[in-house]
Coordinates of N, CA, C and O in Angstrom, one line a residue:
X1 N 111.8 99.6 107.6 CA 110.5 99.1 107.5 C 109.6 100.2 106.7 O 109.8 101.4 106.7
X2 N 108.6 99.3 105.9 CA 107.8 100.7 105.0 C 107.1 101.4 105.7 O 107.3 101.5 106.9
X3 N 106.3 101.9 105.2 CA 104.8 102.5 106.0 C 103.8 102.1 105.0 O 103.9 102.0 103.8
X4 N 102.9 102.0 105.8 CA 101.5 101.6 105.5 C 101.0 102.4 104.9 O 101.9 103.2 104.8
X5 N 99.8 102.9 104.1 CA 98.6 103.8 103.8 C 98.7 104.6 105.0 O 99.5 105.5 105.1
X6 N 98.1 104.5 105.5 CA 97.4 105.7 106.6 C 99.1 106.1 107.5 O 99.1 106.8 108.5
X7 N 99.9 105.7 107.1 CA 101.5 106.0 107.9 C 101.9 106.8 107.1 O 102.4 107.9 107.2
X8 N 101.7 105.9 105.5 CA 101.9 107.3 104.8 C 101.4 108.6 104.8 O 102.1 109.6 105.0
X9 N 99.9 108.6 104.5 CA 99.5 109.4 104.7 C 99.7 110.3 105.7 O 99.9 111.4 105.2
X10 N 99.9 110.4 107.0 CA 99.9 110.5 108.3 C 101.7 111.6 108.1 O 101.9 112.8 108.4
X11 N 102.5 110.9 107.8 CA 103.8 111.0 107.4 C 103.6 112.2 106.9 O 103.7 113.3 107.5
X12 N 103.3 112.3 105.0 CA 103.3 113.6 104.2 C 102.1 115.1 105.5 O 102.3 116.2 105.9
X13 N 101.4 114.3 105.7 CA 100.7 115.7 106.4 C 101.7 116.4 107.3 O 102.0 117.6 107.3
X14 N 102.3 115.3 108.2 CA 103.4 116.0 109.6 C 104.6 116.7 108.6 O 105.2 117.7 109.0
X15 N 104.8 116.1 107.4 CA 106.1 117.3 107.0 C 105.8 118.4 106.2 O 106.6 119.1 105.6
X16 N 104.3 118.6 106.1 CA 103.5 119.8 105.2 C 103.4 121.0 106.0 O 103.3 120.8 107.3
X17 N 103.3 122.2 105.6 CA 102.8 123.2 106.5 C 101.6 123.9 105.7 O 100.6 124.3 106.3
X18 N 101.7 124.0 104.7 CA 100.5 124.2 104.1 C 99.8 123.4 102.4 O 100.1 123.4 101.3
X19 N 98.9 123.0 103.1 CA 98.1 122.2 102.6 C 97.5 122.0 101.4 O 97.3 120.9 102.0
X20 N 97.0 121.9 99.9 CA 95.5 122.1 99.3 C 94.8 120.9 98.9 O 95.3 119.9 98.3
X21 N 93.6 121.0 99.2 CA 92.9 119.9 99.4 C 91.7 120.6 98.5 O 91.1 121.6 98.9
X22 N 91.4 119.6 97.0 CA 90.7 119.8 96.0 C 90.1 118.5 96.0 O 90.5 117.5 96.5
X23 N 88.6 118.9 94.9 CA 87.8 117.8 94.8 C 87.1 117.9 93.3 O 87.1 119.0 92.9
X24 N 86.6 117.0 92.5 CA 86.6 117.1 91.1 C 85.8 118.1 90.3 O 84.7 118.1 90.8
X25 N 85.9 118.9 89.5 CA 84.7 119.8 89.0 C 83.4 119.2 89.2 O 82.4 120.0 89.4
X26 N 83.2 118.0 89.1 CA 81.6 117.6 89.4 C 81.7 116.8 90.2 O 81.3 115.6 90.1
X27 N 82.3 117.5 91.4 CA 82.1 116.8 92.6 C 80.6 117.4 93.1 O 80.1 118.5 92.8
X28 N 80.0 116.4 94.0 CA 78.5 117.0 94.4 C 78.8 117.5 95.6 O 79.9 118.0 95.9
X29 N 77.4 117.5 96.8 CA 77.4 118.1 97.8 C 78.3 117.6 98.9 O 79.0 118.2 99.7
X30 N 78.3 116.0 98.5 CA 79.0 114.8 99.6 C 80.5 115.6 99.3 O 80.7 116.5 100.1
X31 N 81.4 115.6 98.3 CA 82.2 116.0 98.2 C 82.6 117.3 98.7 O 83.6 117.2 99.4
X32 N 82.3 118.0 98.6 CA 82.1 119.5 98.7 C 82.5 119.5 100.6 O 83.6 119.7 101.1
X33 N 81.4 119.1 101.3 CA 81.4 118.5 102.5 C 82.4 117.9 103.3 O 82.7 118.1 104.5
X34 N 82.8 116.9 102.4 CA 84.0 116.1 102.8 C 85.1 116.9 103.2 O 85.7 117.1 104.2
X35 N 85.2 117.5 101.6 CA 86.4 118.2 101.5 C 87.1 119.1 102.9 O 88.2 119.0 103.5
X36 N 85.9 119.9 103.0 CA 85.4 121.1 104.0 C 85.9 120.6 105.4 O 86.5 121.4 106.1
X37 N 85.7 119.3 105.9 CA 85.6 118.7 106.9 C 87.2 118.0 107.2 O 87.5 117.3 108.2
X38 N 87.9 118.3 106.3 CA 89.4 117.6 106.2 C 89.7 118.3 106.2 O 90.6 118.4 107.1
X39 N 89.5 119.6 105.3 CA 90.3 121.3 105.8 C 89.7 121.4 107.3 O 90.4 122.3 107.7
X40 N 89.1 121.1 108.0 CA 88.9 121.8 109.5 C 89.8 120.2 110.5 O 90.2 120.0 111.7
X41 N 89.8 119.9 110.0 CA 91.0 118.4 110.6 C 92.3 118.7 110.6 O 93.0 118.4 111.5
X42 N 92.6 119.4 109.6 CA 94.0 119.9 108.6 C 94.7 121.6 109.6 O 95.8 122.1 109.8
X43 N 93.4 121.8 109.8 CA 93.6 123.3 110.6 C 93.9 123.0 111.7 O 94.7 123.7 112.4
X44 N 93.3 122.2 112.0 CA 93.1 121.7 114.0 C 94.9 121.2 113.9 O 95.7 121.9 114.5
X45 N 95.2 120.5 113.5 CA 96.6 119.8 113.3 C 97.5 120.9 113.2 O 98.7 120.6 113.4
X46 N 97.1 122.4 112.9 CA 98.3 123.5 113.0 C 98.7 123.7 111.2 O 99.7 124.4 110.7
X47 N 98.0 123.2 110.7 CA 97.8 123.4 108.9 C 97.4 124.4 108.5 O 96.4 125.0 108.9
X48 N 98.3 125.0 107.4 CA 97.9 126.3 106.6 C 96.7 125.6 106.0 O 97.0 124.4 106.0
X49 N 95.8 125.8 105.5 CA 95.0 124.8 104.4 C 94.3 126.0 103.3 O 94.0 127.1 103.6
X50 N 94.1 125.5 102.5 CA 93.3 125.5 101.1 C 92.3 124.6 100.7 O 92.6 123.4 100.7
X51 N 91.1 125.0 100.2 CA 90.6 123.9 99.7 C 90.3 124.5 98.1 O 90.6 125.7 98.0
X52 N 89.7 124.0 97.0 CA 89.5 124.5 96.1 C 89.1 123.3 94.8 O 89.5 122.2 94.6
X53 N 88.1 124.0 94.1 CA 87.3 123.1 92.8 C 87.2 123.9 91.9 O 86.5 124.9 92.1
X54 N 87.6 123.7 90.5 CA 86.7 124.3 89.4 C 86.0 124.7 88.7 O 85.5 124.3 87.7
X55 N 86.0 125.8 89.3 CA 84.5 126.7 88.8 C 83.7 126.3 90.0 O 82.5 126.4 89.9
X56 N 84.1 126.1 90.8 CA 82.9 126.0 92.2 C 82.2 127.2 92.4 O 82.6 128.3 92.1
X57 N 80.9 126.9 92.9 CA 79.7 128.0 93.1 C 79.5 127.1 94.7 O 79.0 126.0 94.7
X58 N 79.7 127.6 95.7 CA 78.9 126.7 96.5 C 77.2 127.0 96.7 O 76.6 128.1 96.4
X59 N 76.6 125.7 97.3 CA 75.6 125.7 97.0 C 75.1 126.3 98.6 O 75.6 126.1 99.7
X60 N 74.0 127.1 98.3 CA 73.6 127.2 99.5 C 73.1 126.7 100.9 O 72.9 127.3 102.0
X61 N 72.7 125.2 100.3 CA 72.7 124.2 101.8 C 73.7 124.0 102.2 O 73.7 123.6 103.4
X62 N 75.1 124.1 101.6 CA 76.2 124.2 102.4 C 76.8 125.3 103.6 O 77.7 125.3 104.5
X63 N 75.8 126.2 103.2 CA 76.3 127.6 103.8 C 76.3 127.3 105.4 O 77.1 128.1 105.9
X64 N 75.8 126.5 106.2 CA 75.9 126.4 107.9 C 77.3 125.6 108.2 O 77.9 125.7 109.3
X65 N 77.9 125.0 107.1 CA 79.5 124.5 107.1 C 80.5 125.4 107.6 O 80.5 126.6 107.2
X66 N 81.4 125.0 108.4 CA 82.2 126.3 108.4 C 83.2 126.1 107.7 O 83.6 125.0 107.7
X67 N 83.9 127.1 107.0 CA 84.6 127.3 105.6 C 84.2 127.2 104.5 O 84.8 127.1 103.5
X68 N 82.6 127.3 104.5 CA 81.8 127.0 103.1 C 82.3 127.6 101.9 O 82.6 127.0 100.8
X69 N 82.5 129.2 102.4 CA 83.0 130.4 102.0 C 84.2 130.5 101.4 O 84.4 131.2 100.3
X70 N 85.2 129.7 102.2 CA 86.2 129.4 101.8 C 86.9 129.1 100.6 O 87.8 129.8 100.2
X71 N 86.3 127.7 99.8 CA 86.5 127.1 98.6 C 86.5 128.1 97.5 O 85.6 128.7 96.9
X72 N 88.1 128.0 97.3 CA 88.4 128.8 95.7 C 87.8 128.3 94.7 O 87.4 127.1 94.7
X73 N 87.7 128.9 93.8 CA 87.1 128.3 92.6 C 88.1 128.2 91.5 O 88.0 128.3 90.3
X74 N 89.4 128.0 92.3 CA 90.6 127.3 90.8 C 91.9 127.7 91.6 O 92.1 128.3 92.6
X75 N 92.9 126.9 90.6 CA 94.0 127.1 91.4 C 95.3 127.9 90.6 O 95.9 127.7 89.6
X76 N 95.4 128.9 91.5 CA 96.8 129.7 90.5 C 98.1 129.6 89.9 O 98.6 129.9 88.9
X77 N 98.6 128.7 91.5 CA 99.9 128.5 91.7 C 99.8 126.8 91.4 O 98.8 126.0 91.6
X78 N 101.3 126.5 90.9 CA 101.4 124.9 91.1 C 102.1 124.8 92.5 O 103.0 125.4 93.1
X79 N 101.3 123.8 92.9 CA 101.9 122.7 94.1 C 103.2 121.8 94.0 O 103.6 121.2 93.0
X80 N 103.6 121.8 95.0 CA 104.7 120.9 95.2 C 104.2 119.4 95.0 O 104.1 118.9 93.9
X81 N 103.8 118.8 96.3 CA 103.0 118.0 96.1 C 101.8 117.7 96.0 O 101.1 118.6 96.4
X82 N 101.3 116.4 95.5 CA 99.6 116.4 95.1 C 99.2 115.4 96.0 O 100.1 114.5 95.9
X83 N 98.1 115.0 96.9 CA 97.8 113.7 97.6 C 96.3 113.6 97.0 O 95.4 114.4 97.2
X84 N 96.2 112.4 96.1 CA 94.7 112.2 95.7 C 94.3 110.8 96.3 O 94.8 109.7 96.1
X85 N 93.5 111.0 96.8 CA 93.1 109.7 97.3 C 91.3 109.1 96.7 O 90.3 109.7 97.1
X86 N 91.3 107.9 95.7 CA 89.6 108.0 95.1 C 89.6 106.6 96.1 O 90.3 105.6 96.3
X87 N 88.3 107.5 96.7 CA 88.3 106.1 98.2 C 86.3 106.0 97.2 O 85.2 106.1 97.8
X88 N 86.5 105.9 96.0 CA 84.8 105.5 95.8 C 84.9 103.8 95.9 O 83.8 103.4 96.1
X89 N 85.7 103.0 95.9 CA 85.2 101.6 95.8 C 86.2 101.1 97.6 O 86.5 100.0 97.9
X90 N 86.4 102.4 98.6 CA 86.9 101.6 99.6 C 85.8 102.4 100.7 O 85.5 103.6 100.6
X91 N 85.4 101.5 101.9 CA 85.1 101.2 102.5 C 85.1 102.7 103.8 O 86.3 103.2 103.5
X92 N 84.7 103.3 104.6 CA 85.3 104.2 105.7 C 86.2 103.3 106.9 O 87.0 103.9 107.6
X93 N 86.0 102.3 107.0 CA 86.3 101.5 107.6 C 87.6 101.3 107.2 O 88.3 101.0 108.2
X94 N 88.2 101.4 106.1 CA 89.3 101.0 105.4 C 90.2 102.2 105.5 O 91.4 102.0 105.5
X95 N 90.0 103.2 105.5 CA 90.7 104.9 105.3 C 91.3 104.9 106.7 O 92.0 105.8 107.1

């Protein structure tokens, strides 16, 4: 039997041990946020994580986030695998 979206998804995370979770050079605050907030989901789960953007500067209304600090500003090494998910035309309800 296949797996679904979210089985999949669900699937690559349980056989990952460490993580990187990036978002677009001009991603805004929402993004930034998001991101932040899936690295602290990702950790809780027992996840090495990474998060990282482009020449990121974070902005300072982010700073009460925790991992704000965190976000590299580029990536050194290549990754094994990549999981991109553009959820702009789906729903939260749908993820």
């Amino acid at each position: 039997m296949a797996f679904n979206l979210p089985e999949q998804v669900n699937h690559l995370i349980q056989k990952s041990s460490h993580i990187l979770v990036v978002f677009g050079v001009n991603g805004n605050t929402d993004s930034a946020a998001t991101e932040l907030g899936l690295s602290l989901f990702l950790k809780k789960c027992g996840k090495r994580v990474e998060v990282a953007s482009a020449n990121y500067d974070a902005p300072k209304k982010l700073s009460f986030l925790p991992r704000a600090g965190t976000v590299r500003a580029g990536i050194s090494n290549t990754q094994k695998s990549i999981i991109t998910l553009d959820v702009t035309k789906t729903g939260l309800e749908d993820i």
